[in-house]
Amino acid sequence: MLICTTENIPGKKYQVLGLVKGNMVQTKNFGKDIGASFKTLVGGEVTAYTQMMDESREMATQRMIQEATNLGADAIVMVRFASSAVMQGAAEVIAYGTAVAFVE
């Protein structure tokens, strides 16, 4: 599955199949949360949360790809990511884009 953030794919013509998306809500365990809280006192990267967000983006992307595959898509254009806090210590990541099928 070709995935790109641009609207056009050079050299390809396609028909739009529709919006596809995938999301993931994830939280770290209580121990990691405590460690992250201490990190705010000294500053720097909170690696446990960086890893959590990487995992969430990957899962959201895979779910988006599955939705596009179910539509018979060859590619997803205009891909974007968004995230938000849904509760203390939990974040949602959503990946979305436009599924397209190549035409001759």
PDB file of C-alpha atoms in Angstrom:
ATOM      1  CA  MET A   1       0.000   0.000   0.000  1.00  0.00           C
ATOM      2  CA  LEU A   2       1.468   3.319  -1.069  1.00  0.00           C
ATOM      3  CA  ILE A   3       0.990   5.967   1.618  1.00  0.00           C
ATOM      4  CA  CYS A   4       1.808   9.626   1.072  1.00  0.00           C
ATOM      5  CA  THR A   5       1.054  13.014   2.570  1.00  0.00           C
ATOM      6  CA  THR A   6       0.662  14.684  -0.814  1.00  0.00           C
ATOM      7  CA  GLU A   7      -2.560  15.044  -2.776  1.00  0.00           C
ATOM      8  CA  ASN A   8      -1.076  13.797  -6.042  1.00  0.00           C
ATOM      9  CA  ILE A   9       1.101  10.822  -6.881  1.00  0.00           C
ATOM     10  CA  PRO A  10       3.407  11.734  -9.786  1.00  0.00           C
ATOM     11  CA  GLY A  11       2.623   9.686 -12.897  1.00  0.00           C
ATOM     12  CA  LYS A  12      -0.515   8.074 -11.434  1.00  0.00           C
ATOM     13  CA  LYS A  13      -4.184   8.631 -12.162  1.00  0.00           C
ATOM     14  CA  TYR A  14      -6.662   7.434  -9.625  1.00  0.00           C
ATOM     15  CA  GLN A  15     -10.242   7.481  -8.479  1.00  0.00           C
ATOM     16  CA  VAL A  16     -11.147   8.429  -4.936  1.00  0.00           C
ATOM     17  CA  LEU A  17     -12.659   5.637  -2.857  1.00  0.00           C
ATOM     18  CA  GLY A  18     -13.209   7.620   0.331  1.00  0.00           C
ATOM     19  CA  LEU A  19     -11.939   8.515   3.762  1.00  0.00           C
ATOM     20  CA  VAL A  20     -10.061   5.864   5.710  1.00  0.00           C
ATOM     21  CA  LYS A  21      -8.878   6.085   9.272  1.00  0.00           C
ATOM     22  CA  GLY A  22      -7.430   4.113  12.106  1.00  0.00           C
ATOM     23  CA  ASN A  23      -7.080   5.013  15.738  1.00  0.00           C
ATOM     24  CA  MET A  24      -5.503   3.764  18.928  1.00  0.00           C
ATOM     25  CA  VAL A  25      -6.045   4.802  22.531  1.00  0.00           C
ATOM     26  CA  GLN A  26      -3.214   3.710  24.777  1.00  0.00           C
ATOM     27  CA  THR A  27      -1.990   4.274  28.293  1.00  0.00           C
ATOM     28  CA  LYS A  28       1.167   3.391  30.189  1.00  0.00           C
ATOM     29  CA  ASN A  29       1.101   1.480  33.452  1.00  0.00           C
ATOM     30  CA  PHE A  30       1.056   3.242  36.800  1.00  0.00           C
ATOM     31  CA  GLY A  31       4.788   2.737  37.420  1.00  0.00           C
ATOM     32  CA  LYS A  32       5.715   4.380  34.109  1.00  0.00           C
ATOM     33  CA  ASP A  33       3.326   7.236  34.912  1.00  0.00           C
ATOM     34  CA  ILE A  34       5.098   7.898  38.223  1.00  0.00           C
ATOM     35  CA  GLY A  35       8.486   7.872  36.481  1.00  0.00           C
ATOM     36  CA  ALA A  36       7.202  10.321  33.876  1.00  0.00           C
ATOM     37  CA  SER A  37       5.923  12.622  36.616  1.00  0.00           C
ATOM     38  CA  PHE A  38       9.394  12.798  38.157  1.00  0.00           C
ATOM     39  CA  LYS A  39      10.873  13.564  34.739  1.00  0.00           C
ATOM     40  CA  THR A  40       8.845  16.785  34.622  1.00  0.00           C
ATOM     41  CA  LEU A  41      10.884  18.054  37.571  1.00  0.00           C
ATOM     42  CA  VAL A  42      14.221  17.823  35.767  1.00  0.00           C
ATOM     43  CA  GLY A  43      13.123  18.129  32.142  1.00  0.00           C
ATOM     44  CA  GLY A  44      14.098  16.112  29.102  1.00  0.00           C
ATOM     45  CA  GLU A  45      12.473  13.459  26.986  1.00  0.00           C
ATOM     46  CA  VAL A  46       9.941  11.141  28.568  1.00  0.00           C
ATOM     47  CA  THR A  47      11.009   8.031  26.667  1.00  0.00           C
ATOM     48  CA  ALA A  48       8.166   5.846  27.958  1.00  0.00           C
ATOM     49  CA  TYR A  49       5.651   8.229  26.389  1.00  0.00           C
ATOM     50  CA  THR A  50       7.683   8.640  23.209  1.00  0.00           C
ATOM     51  CA  GLN A  51       7.613   4.862  22.796  1.00  0.00           C
ATOM     52  CA  MET A  52       3.885   4.760  23.595  1.00  0.00           C
ATOM     53  CA  MET A  53       3.121   7.355  20.928  1.00  0.00           C
ATOM     54  CA  ASP A  54       5.308   5.567  18.355  1.00  0.00           C
ATOM     55  CA  GLU A  55       3.437   2.319  19.032  1.00  0.00           C
ATOM     56  CA  SER A  56       0.098   4.104  18.814  1.00  0.00           C
ATOM     57  CA  ARG A  57       0.964   5.763  15.481  1.00  0.00           C
ATOM     58  CA  GLU A  58       2.062   2.417  14.050  1.00  0.00           C
ATOM     59  CA  MET A  59      -1.141   0.667  15.151  1.00  0.00           C
ATOM     60  CA  ALA A  60      -3.329   3.522  13.899  1.00  0.00           C
ATOM     61  CA  THR A  61      -1.524   3.394  10.539  1.00  0.00           C
ATOM     62  CA  GLN A  62      -2.017  -0.370  10.257  1.00  0.00           C
ATOM     63  CA  ARG A  63      -5.734   0.000  11.016  1.00  0.00           C
ATOM     64  CA  MET A  64      -6.027   2.742   8.378  1.00  0.00           C
ATOM     65  CA  ILE A  65      -4.272   0.503   5.832  1.00  0.00           C
ATOM     66  CA  GLN A  66      -6.635  -2.376   6.655  1.00  0.00           C
ATOM     67  CA  GLU A  67      -9.648  -0.138   6.078  1.00  0.00           C
ATOM     68  CA  ALA A  68      -8.199   0.976   2.719  1.00  0.00           C
ATOM     69  CA  THR A  69      -7.424  -2.622   1.739  1.00  0.00           C
ATOM     70  CA  ASN A  70     -11.046  -3.552   2.478  1.00  0.00           C
ATOM     71  CA  LEU A  71     -12.123  -0.855  -0.013  1.00  0.00           C
ATOM     72  CA  GLY A  72      -9.761  -2.217  -2.685  1.00  0.00           C
ATOM     73  CA  ALA A  73      -7.402   0.762  -2.517  1.00  0.00           C
ATOM     74  CA  ASP A  74      -3.961   0.882  -4.077  1.00  0.00           C
ATOM     75  CA  ALA A  75      -2.825   3.917  -2.108  1.00  0.00           C
ATOM     76  CA  ILE A  76      -3.756   6.407   0.585  1.00  0.00           C
ATOM     77  CA  VAL A  77      -3.122  10.068  -0.163  1.00  0.00           C
ATOM     78  CA  MET A  78      -3.238  13.165   2.056  1.00  0.00           C
ATOM     79  CA  VAL A  79      -2.338  11.105   5.145  1.00  0.00           C
ATOM     80  CA  ARG A  80      -2.393  12.992   8.429  1.00  0.00           C
ATOM     81  CA  PHE A  81      -1.952  12.152  12.101  1.00  0.00           C
ATOM     82  CA  ALA A  82      -3.623  13.760  15.080  1.00  0.00           C
ATOM     83  CA  SER A  83      -3.430  13.055  18.784  1.00  0.00           C
ATOM     84  CA  SER A  84      -5.281  14.063  21.879  1.00  0.00           C
ATOM     85  CA  ALA A  85      -5.396  13.264  25.564  1.00  0.00           C
ATOM     86  CA  VAL A  86      -8.563  11.348  26.389  1.00  0.00           C
ATOM     87  CA  MET A  87      -7.905  11.049  30.130  1.00  0.00           C
ATOM     88  CA  GLN A  88      -5.023  11.356  32.580  1.00  0.00           C
ATOM     89  CA  GLY A  89      -2.147   9.280  31.200  1.00  0.00           C
ATOM     90  CA  ALA A  90      -3.987   8.084  28.077  1.00  0.00           C
ATOM     91  CA  ALA A  91      -3.662   9.382  24.544  1.00  0.00           C
ATOM     92  CA  GLU A  92      -5.472   8.741  21.288  1.00  0.00           C
ATOM     93  CA  VAL A  93      -3.688   8.781  17.959  1.00  0.00           C
ATOM     94  CA  ILE A  94      -5.669   8.819  14.728  1.00  0.00           C
ATOM     95  CA  ALA A  95      -4.280   8.336  11.234  1.00  0.00           C
ATOM     96  CA  TYR A  96      -6.504   9.355   8.335  1.00  0.00           C
ATOM     97  CA  GLY A  97      -6.334   9.910   4.624  1.00  0.00           C
ATOM     98  CA  THR A  98      -8.075   9.361   1.305  1.00  0.00           C
ATOM     99  CA  ALA A  99      -8.107   5.853  -0.162  1.00  0.00           C
ATOM    100  CA  VAL A 100      -7.607   5.760  -3.926  1.00  0.00           C
ATOM    101  CA  ALA A 101      -7.548   3.129  -6.679  1.00  0.00           C
ATOM    102  CA  PHE A 102      -5.252   3.514  -9.665  1.00  0.00           C
ATOM    103  CA  VAL A 103      -6.838   3.765 -13.127  1.00  0.00           C
ATOM    104  CA  GLU A 104      -5.228   3.330 -16.538  1.00  0.00           C
TER     105      GLU A 104
END
